[in-house]
Tab-separated table of C-alpha atoms in Angstrom:
chain	number	residue	atom	x	y	z
N	166	MET	CA	-5.873	-17.512	-13.388
N	167	ALA	CA	-4.053	-20.151	-11.355
N	168	GLY	CA	-1.053	-19.664	-9.125
N	169	ARG	CA	0.492	-19.672	-5.699
N	170	LEU	CA	-2.308	-17.531	-4.247
N	171	ASP	CA	-5.190	-19.700	-5.401
N	172	GLY	CA	-8.092	-19.407	-2.971
N	173	LYS	CA	-6.727	-16.232	-1.338
N	174	VAL	CA	-8.478	-12.873	-1.299
N	175	ALA	CA	-6.598	-9.569	-1.346
N	176	LEU	CA	-7.616	-5.959	-0.754
N	177	VAL	CA	-5.472	-3.212	-2.306
N	178	THR	CA	-6.224	0.408	-1.368
N	179	GLY	CA	-5.474	3.185	-3.809
N	180	ALA	CA	-5.446	0.676	-6.651
N	181	ALA	CA	-6.427	2.946	-9.532
N	182	ARG	CA	-2.950	3.573	-10.882
N	183	ARG	CA	0.806	3.179	-10.476
N	184	ASN	CA	1.959	0.905	-7.626
N	185	GLY	CA	-1.567	0.031	-6.507
N	186	ARG	CA	-2.707	-1.020	-9.964
N	187	ALA	CA	0.480	-2.993	-10.625
N	188	THR	CA	0.128	-4.754	-7.262
N	189	ALA	CA	-3.509	-5.711	-7.893
N	190	LEU	CA	-2.564	-7.188	-11.265
N	191	ALA	CA	0.403	-9.065	-9.784
N	192	LEU	CA	-1.669	-10.622	-7.009
N	193	ALA	CA	-4.398	-11.592	-9.459
N	194	GLY	CA	-1.762	-13.103	-11.711
N	195	GLU	CA	-0.946	-15.572	-8.930
N	196	GLY	CA	-4.586	-16.540	-8.504
N	197	ALA	CA	-5.841	-14.228	-5.753
N	198	ALA	CA	-9.274	-12.660	-5.956
N	199	VAL	CA	-8.616	-8.933	-5.636
N	200	VAL	CA	-10.705	-6.118	-4.209
N	201	VAL	CA	-9.494	-2.838	-5.703
N	202	ASN	CA	-10.240	0.380	-3.843
N	203	THR	CA	-10.309	4.074	-4.595
N	204	ARG	CA	-11.745	7.191	-3.016
N	205	ALA	CA	-12.598	8.969	-6.255
N	206	ALA	CA	-11.043	7.317	-9.356
N	207	VAL	CA	-13.999	5.020	-9.994
N	208	ALA	CA	-13.491	4.613	-13.734
N	209	GLU	CA	-9.867	3.621	-13.191
N	210	ILE	CA	-10.554	0.896	-10.614
N	211	GLU	CA	-13.396	-0.445	-12.716
N	212	ALA	CA	-10.868	-0.718	-15.542
N	213	VAL	CA	-8.390	-2.545	-13.294
N	214	ALA	CA	-11.106	-4.973	-12.178
N	215	ALA	CA	-12.172	-5.511	-15.785
N	216	GLU	CA	-8.576	-6.234	-16.786
N	217	ILE	CA	-8.297	-8.882	-14.068
N	218	ARG	CA	-11.572	-10.494	-15.104
N	219	ALA	CA	-10.593	-10.457	-18.767
N	220	ALA	CA	-7.501	-12.494	-17.863
N	221	GLY	CA	-9.660	-15.061	-16.067
N	222	GLY	CA	-9.356	-13.714	-12.537
N	223	ARG	CA	-11.840	-12.495	-9.952
N	224	ALA	CA	-12.073	-8.846	-8.923
N	225	LEU	CA	-14.354	-6.410	-7.148
N	226	ALA	CA	-14.084	-2.621	-7.397
N	227	VAL	CA	-15.097	-0.732	-4.246
N	228	ARG	CA	-15.255	3.015	-3.792
N	229	ALA	CA	-14.531	3.945	-0.172
N	230	ASP	CA	-12.822	6.743	1.732
N	231	ILE	CA	-10.382	4.864	3.954
N	232	THR	CA	-10.264	7.733	6.455
N	233	GLU	CA	-13.899	6.989	7.379
N	234	GLU	CA	-14.386	4.145	9.839
N	235	ALA	CA	-17.824	3.131	8.564
N	236	ALA	CA	-16.668	3.156	4.939
N	237	VAL	CA	-13.739	0.855	5.736
N	238	ALA	CA	-15.979	-1.539	7.638
N	239	ALA	CA	-18.402	-1.630	4.713
N	240	MET	CA	-15.588	-2.218	2.217
N	241	VAL	CA	-14.165	-5.172	4.160
N	242	ALA	CA	-17.677	-6.573	4.633
N	243	ALA	CA	-18.253	-6.301	0.872
N	244	ALA	CA	-15.004	-8.159	0.187
N	245	VAL	CA	-15.934	-10.996	2.539
N	246	ALA	CA	-19.494	-11.131	1.213
N	247	GLU	CA	-18.229	-11.384	-2.369
N	248	PHE	CA	-15.341	-13.811	-1.882
N	249	GLY	CA	-15.925	-15.429	1.505
N	250	ARG	CA	-12.705	-14.427	3.245
N	251	LEU	CA	-9.833	-11.910	3.397
N	252	ASP	CA	-6.188	-12.992	3.479
N	253	ILE	CA	-4.104	-10.090	2.173
N	254	LEU	CA	-4.202	-6.336	2.773
N	255	VAL	CA	-2.007	-3.888	0.903
N	256	ASN	CA	-2.200	-0.396	2.422
N	257	ASN	CA	-1.155	1.596	-0.629
N	258	ALA	CA	-3.423	4.666	-0.605
N	259	ALA	CA	-1.543	7.928	-0.062
N	260	ASP	CA	-1.487	11.662	-0.652
N	261	ARG	CA	1.976	13.019	-1.430
N	262	ALA	CA	1.068	16.682	-1.253
N	263	ILE	CA	3.638	19.466	-1.195
N	264	ALA	CA	3.496	22.419	1.224
N	265	PRO	CA	6.148	24.582	2.896
N	266	PHE	CA	6.131	23.639	6.570
N	267	CYS	CA	5.477	27.107	7.969
N	268	ASP	CA	2.581	27.587	5.552
N	269	MET	CA	1.093	24.136	6.132
N	270	THR	CA	-2.376	24.207	7.645
N	271	LEU	CA	-3.572	21.745	10.232
N	272	ALA	CA	-6.199	20.595	7.732
N	273	GLU	CA	-3.461	19.788	5.184
N	274	TRP	CA	-1.503	17.893	7.842
N	275	TRP	CA	-4.548	15.890	8.873
N	276	ARG	CA	-5.534	15.119	5.276
N	277	VAL	CA	-2.201	13.495	4.456
N	278	THR	CA	-1.631	11.727	7.760
N	279	GLY	CA	-5.279	10.656	7.741
N	280	ILE	CA	-5.014	8.875	4.406
N	281	VAL	CA	-1.579	7.324	4.907
N	282	LEU	CA	-1.554	6.444	8.606
N	283	ASP	CA	-5.129	6.531	9.906
N	284	GLY	CA	-6.313	4.739	6.772
N	285	ALA	CA	-3.788	1.958	7.286
N	286	PHE	CA	-4.897	1.641	10.929
N	287	LEU	CA	-8.582	1.415	10.033
N	288	CYS	CA	-8.047	-1.060	7.196
N	289	ALA	CA	-5.767	-3.305	9.257
N	290	ARG	CA	-8.123	-3.253	12.236
N	291	ALA	CA	-11.052	-4.265	10.024
N	292	ALA	CA	-9.108	-6.939	8.117
N	293	ILE	CA	-7.199	-8.711	10.898
N	294	PRO	CA	-10.178	-10.544	12.471
N	295	HIS	CA	-10.897	-12.146	9.077
N	296	MET	CA	-7.238	-13.127	8.712
N	297	ILE	CA	-7.276	-14.722	12.147
N	298	ALA	CA	-10.422	-16.632	11.176
N	299	ALA	CA	-8.660	-17.830	8.023
N	300	GLY	CA	-5.645	-19.045	9.987
N	301	GLY	CA	-3.257	-16.285	8.990
N	302	GLY	CA	-2.668	-13.504	6.518
N	303	ARG	CA	-0.393	-10.895	5.022
N	304	ILE	CA	-0.351	-7.129	5.503
N	305	VAL	CA	1.953	-4.984	3.402
N	306	ASN	CA	2.177	-1.261	4.086
N	307	MET	CA	3.448	1.031	1.339
N	308	GLY	CA	6.142	3.185	2.875
N	309	GLY	CA	8.195	5.905	1.290
N	310	VAL	CA	11.847	6.789	1.242
N	311	THR	CA	10.916	10.247	2.562
N	312	GLY	CA	9.990	8.577	5.833
N	313	HIS	CA	13.649	7.602	6.234
N	314	VAL	CA	15.536	10.570	4.780
N	315	GLY	CA	13.016	13.436	4.968
N	316	ALA	CA	11.893	15.632	2.100
N	317	HIS	CA	11.663	19.309	1.289
N	318	GLU	CA	8.126	20.688	1.846
N	319	ARG	CA	6.727	17.244	2.725
N	320	ALA	CA	6.837	17.099	6.511
N	321	HIS	CA	3.324	15.616	6.617
N	322	VAL	CA	4.187	12.901	4.075
N	323	SER	CA	7.512	12.042	5.734
N	324	THR	CA	5.898	11.833	9.158
N	325	ALA	CA	3.026	9.643	7.969
N	326	LYS	CA	5.318	7.266	6.095
N	327	ALA	CA	7.634	7.005	9.110
N	328	GLY	CA	4.593	6.198	11.216
N	329	LEU	CA	3.848	3.233	8.952
N	330	VAL	CA	7.185	1.719	9.989
N	331	GLY	CA	6.117	1.811	13.619
N	332	LEU	CA	2.696	0.385	12.790
N	333	THR	CA	4.349	-2.390	10.799
N	334	LYS	CA	6.529	-3.441	13.736
N	335	ALA	CA	3.728	-3.191	16.286
N	336	LEU	CA	1.324	-5.348	14.274
N	337	ALA	CA	4.063	-7.854	13.431
N	338	VAL	CA	4.729	-8.342	17.143
N	339	GLU	CA	1.077	-8.490	18.171
N	340	PHE	CA	-0.187	-10.869	15.479
N	341	GLY	CA	2.809	-12.958	14.463
N	342	GLY	CA	1.656	-15.785	16.693
N	343	GLN	CA	-1.608	-15.937	14.755
N	344	GLY	CA	0.040	-16.465	11.412
N	345	ILE	CA	-0.132	-12.870	10.212
N	346	THR	CA	2.990	-11.259	8.782
N	347	VAL	CA	3.267	-7.485	8.461
N	348	ASN	CA	5.894	-5.758	6.361
N	349	CYS	CA	6.566	-2.368	4.789
N	350	VAL	CA	7.744	-1.948	1.198
N	351	VAL	CA	9.584	1.324	0.628
N	352	PRO	CA	9.740	2.462	-3.003
N	353	GLY	CA	12.323	4.948	-4.177
N	354	LEU	CA	12.052	7.056	-7.337
N	355	ILE	CA	9.569	5.194	-9.529
N	356	GLY	CA	9.005	6.254	-13.128
N	357	GLY	CA	5.779	6.678	-15.060
N	358	PRO	CA	2.947	9.231	-14.848
N	359	ARG	CA	2.619	10.842	-11.428
N	360	SER	CA	-0.490	12.068	-9.643
N	361	ALA	CA	-1.151	15.785	-9.519
N	362	SER	CA	-0.514	15.885	-5.755
N	363	ALA	CA	2.941	14.352	-6.158
N	364	GLY	CA	4.398	17.282	-8.097
N	365	GLU	CA	7.357	16.945	-10.404
N	366	ALA	CA	9.755	14.048	-9.964
N	367	PRO	CA	12.985	15.101	-8.233
N	368	SER	CA	15.963	15.605	-10.481
N	369	GLY	CA	19.699	15.980	-10.029
N	370	GLY	CA	20.635	14.873	-6.513
N	371	GLY	CA	17.721	12.488	-6.139
N	372	ARG	CA	18.706	10.473	-9.184
N	373	SER	CA	22.397	10.604	-8.365
N	374	ARG	CA	21.768	8.528	-5.224
N	375	ILE	CA	20.319	5.617	-7.207
N	376	LEU	CA	23.144	3.079	-7.355
N	377	THR	CA	21.593	0.999	-10.120
N	378	GLY	CA	20.940	3.998	-12.366
N	379	GLY	CA	17.651	5.359	-13.650
N	380	GLU	CA	14.189	5.168	-12.171
N	381	GLY	CA	12.409	2.075	-10.906
N	382	ARG	CA	9.253	0.578	-12.373
N	383	VAL	CA	5.916	-0.026	-10.703
N	384	GLU	CA	6.185	-3.699	-11.655
N	385	GLU	CA	9.346	-3.984	-9.551
N	386	VAL	CA	7.556	-2.609	-6.501
N	387	ALA	CA	4.606	-4.921	-7.131
N	388	ALA	CA	6.945	-7.911	-7.438
N	389	MET	CA	8.285	-7.311	-3.922
N	390	ILE	CA	4.787	-6.928	-2.492
N	391	LEU	CA	3.737	-10.134	-4.214
N	392	HIS	CA	6.760	-11.967	-2.810
N	393	LEU	CA	5.832	-10.951	0.736
N	394	CYS	CA	2.303	-12.290	0.210
N	395	LEU	CA	3.390	-15.753	-0.935
N	396	PRO	CA	3.294	-18.783	1.385
N	397	GLU	CA	7.069	-19.148	1.265
N	398	SER	CA	7.492	-15.677	2.822
N	399	ARG	CA	5.900	-16.624	6.156
N	400	PHE	CA	9.243	-16.143	7.953
N	401	ILE	CA	9.578	-12.479	6.920
N	402	THR	CA	7.791	-10.020	9.184
N	403	GLY	CA	8.253	-6.627	10.805
N	404	GLN	CA	10.625	-5.517	8.048
N	405	SER	CA	10.972	-2.380	5.943
N	406	ILE	CA	12.211	-3.519	2.549
N	407	HIS	CA	13.541	-0.819	0.252
N	408	VAL	CA	12.916	-1.024	-3.483
N	409	SER	CA	14.936	2.028	-4.395
N	410	GLY	CA	17.975	0.991	-6.371
N	411	GLY	CA	20.121	1.607	-3.300
N	412	ALA	CA	19.018	5.237	-2.894
N	413	TYR	CA	18.729	4.590	0.838
N	414	LEU	CA	21.089	2.243	2.660
N	415	PRO	CA	19.920	1.527	6.259
């Protein structure tokens, strides 16, 4: 594969399926070597890595729990050992569990916020020194429209996704002078098979807010993430960019 990301190395968390898988394939399609991560879906990330290699790209599948500091450090070290550098981080891993607020346990709260927010913190903290050494980099956090409008029985998800917006702005301010851009892509209702934790896709009112009609596609989310990782996007940072068909208008 040859493209605008030739020589770059990307790490995508939660890359086994849906937006993560589509993003890994999109980055590889522009020439990046891609490290694909999962906590448990090993067969799926091996398949994603194999697909990239079959198309002529470079890929490494790494199983790691991004809520564990040592596991994240080992994953980033493996990426650098395999490919020599790290330029792009996509914090995509998430748990979109459903629980009525008054029945939600502290363990459930911590599990979701740990994956979405703590995981993004740990991955960014481990990756940024390598980006600085490389002269710059790109971090893209995967937000969620629930972090902007709320959601029924998803207080933990909404809170964690809203926290990513704050993390995005803070890192953009702190590391912009070192050539690192940090942005948040916010998908709306995206079609295709959903994970068991996500529950059923919303119907009725949720779809009625989509101005362009119908559901989005994972490839459309991946295309925005790819755009933010390209050299020509160096002047975009600290932003939350909604890919939702107009379902949310800031």
